[in-house]
Amino acid sequence: MDEKADKLSAFILERCLWQFHSRSWDREENINGILGVVTNLLLNQKDKISTETLMEKYFYADGKVLTDEFKEKFPWLEDIDAEKKKEIMEDVKKKITEIAVDKSRNEELRVPFY
């Protein structure tokens, strides 16, 4: 499973800028919001996705594009059962958060005056 999460994480890090906002809480909000949408779309649970607020619409828009790219580039996602998809996506969230937030050397992320 770890190898699959690594591949998806590497794809996100190469192609997506939303995990690199200027504050740690922004980064975490984007990571959780967008990857939450991706997870729901991969599980065919579109009914669990809300698009009432502007942020939810933003998460959905980026999540939809990323899901389509995942399905195109990683066709093995279609062959995995729902529980494994959830596990993989949780691992992806953890990896992206670790890289973009927890282990970031950008001290500006933690400035409390933003």
CSV table of C-alpha atoms in Angstrom, one decimal:
chain,number,residue,atom,x,y,z
A,1,MET,CA,0.0,0.0,0.0
A,2,ASP,CA,2.8,2.4,0.9
A,3,GLU,CA,4.2,2.3,-2.7
A,4,LYS,CA,0.8,3.3,-4.1
A,5,ALA,CA,0.4,6.2,-1.6
A,6,ASP,CA,4.0,7.3,-2.5
A,7,LYS,CA,3.1,7.4,-6.2
A,8,LEU,CA,0.0,9.5,-5.6
A,9,SER,CA,1.8,11.8,-3.2
A,10,ALA,CA,4.7,12.3,-5.7
A,11,PHE,CA,2.2,13.1,-8.4
A,12,ILE,CA,0.5,15.8,-6.2
A,13,LEU,CA,3.8,17.3,-5.1
A,14,GLU,CA,4.9,17.6,-8.8
A,15,ARG,CA,1.7,19.0,-10.2
A,16,CYS,CA,-0.3,20.8,-7.5
A,17,LEU,CA,0.4,24.1,-5.8
A,18,TRP,CA,-2.5,24.1,-3.3
A,19,GLN,CA,-0.4,22.4,-0.6
A,20,PHE,CA,2.1,25.3,-0.6
A,21,HIS,CA,0.1,28.2,0.7
A,22,SER,CA,1.9,30.7,3.0
A,23,ARG,CA,0.4,29.5,6.3
A,24,SER,CA,0.4,26.1,7.9
A,25,TRP,CA,-3.3,26.2,8.6
A,26,ASP,CA,-4.0,27.2,5.0
A,27,ARG,CA,-2.0,24.2,3.8
A,28,GLU,CA,-3.7,21.8,6.2
A,29,GLU,CA,-7.2,23.1,5.2
A,30,ASN,CA,-6.4,22.7,1.5
A,31,ILE,CA,-4.8,19.2,1.9
A,32,ASN,CA,-7.8,18.0,4.0
A,33,GLY,CA,-10.4,19.6,1.9
A,34,ILE,CA,-9.2,18.7,-1.6
A,35,LEU,CA,-8.1,15.1,-0.6
A,36,GLY,CA,-11.3,14.6,1.2
A,37,VAL,CA,-13.2,15.4,-2.1
A,38,VAL,CA,-10.8,13.1,-4.0
A,39,THR,CA,-11.5,10.3,-1.6
A,40,ASN,CA,-15.2,10.7,-1.8
A,41,LEU,CA,-15.1,10.8,-5.6
A,42,LEU,CA,-12.9,7.7,-5.8
A,43,LEU,CA,-15.4,5.9,-3.6
A,44,ASN,CA,-18.3,7.2,-5.7
A,45,GLN,CA,-19.7,9.1,-2.7
A,46,LYS,CA,-20.5,12.4,-4.5
A,47,ASP,CA,-23.5,12.8,-2.2
A,48,LYS,CA,-21.1,13.4,0.7
A,49,ILE,CA,-19.5,16.4,-1.0
A,50,SER,CA,-20.9,19.8,-0.1
A,51,THR,CA,-20.5,22.7,-2.5
A,52,GLU,CA,-22.4,25.3,-0.5
A,53,THR,CA,-19.5,27.7,0.4
A,54,LEU,CA,-16.9,29.2,-1.9
A,55,MET,CA,-14.2,27.1,-0.2
A,56,GLU,CA,-16.2,23.9,-0.7
A,57,LYS,CA,-16.6,24.8,-4.4
A,58,TYR,CA,-12.8,25.4,-4.6
A,59,PHE,CA,-12.1,22.0,-2.9
A,60,TYR,CA,-14.5,20.3,-5.3
A,61,ALA,CA,-13.1,21.9,-8.4
A,62,ASP,CA,-9.5,21.0,-7.6
A,63,GLY,CA,-10.5,17.6,-6.2
A,64,LYS,CA,-12.5,16.8,-9.4
A,65,VAL,CA,-9.5,17.6,-11.6
A,66,LEU,CA,-7.1,15.6,-9.4
A,67,THR,CA,-9.5,12.6,-9.3
A,68,ASP,CA,-9.7,12.6,-13.1
A,69,GLU,CA,-5.9,12.8,-13.4
A,70,PHE,CA,-5.5,10.0,-10.9
A,71,LYS,CA,-7.9,7.8,-12.8
A,72,GLU,CA,-6.1,8.5,-16.0
A,73,LYS,CA,-2.5,8.0,-14.7
A,74,PHE,CA,-3.1,5.3,-12.1
A,75,PRO,CA,-5.7,2.9,-13.5
A,76,TRP,CA,-5.0,0.5,-10.7
A,77,LEU,CA,-7.2,2.7,-8.5
A,78,GLU,CA,-10.3,1.3,-10.2
A,79,ASP,CA,-9.3,-2.2,-9.2
A,80,ILE,CA,-8.9,-1.5,-5.4
A,81,ASP,CA,-11.8,-2.0,-3.0
A,82,ALA,CA,-13.2,0.9,-1.0
A,83,GLU,CA,-11.4,0.2,2.3
A,84,LYS,CA,-8.0,0.1,0.6
A,85,LYS,CA,-8.8,3.3,-1.3
A,86,LYS,CA,-9.5,5.0,2.0
A,87,GLU,CA,-6.3,3.7,3.5
A,88,ILE,CA,-4.3,4.8,0.6
A,89,MET,CA,-5.8,8.3,0.6
A,90,GLU,CA,-5.2,8.6,4.4
A,91,ASP,CA,-1.6,7.7,3.8
A,92,VAL,CA,-1.4,10.3,1.0
A,93,LYS,CA,-2.9,13.0,3.3
A,94,LYS,CA,-0.3,12.1,6.0
A,95,LYS,CA,2.6,12.2,3.6
A,96,ILE,CA,1.6,15.5,2.0
A,97,THR,CA,1.0,17.0,5.4
A,98,GLU,CA,4.3,15.7,6.7
A,99,ILE,CA,6.2,17.2,3.8
A,100,ALA,CA,4.3,20.5,3.3
A,101,VAL,CA,3.6,21.3,6.9
A,102,ASP,CA,5.3,19.3,9.6
A,103,LYS,CA,8.8,19.1,8.1
A,104,SER,CA,8.7,22.3,6.2
A,105,ARG,CA,11.7,24.6,6.8
A,106,ASN,CA,9.7,27.6,6.0
A,107,GLU,CA,9.5,29.4,9.3
A,108,GLU,CA,7.0,31.9,7.9
A,109,LEU,CA,4.4,29.1,8.2
A,110,ARG,CA,4.4,29.4,11.9
A,111,VAL,CA,4.3,33.2,12.3
A,112,PRO,CA,1.3,33.9,14.5
A,113,PHE,CA,0.6,37.4,13.1
A,114,TYR,CA,-0.9,36.2,9.9
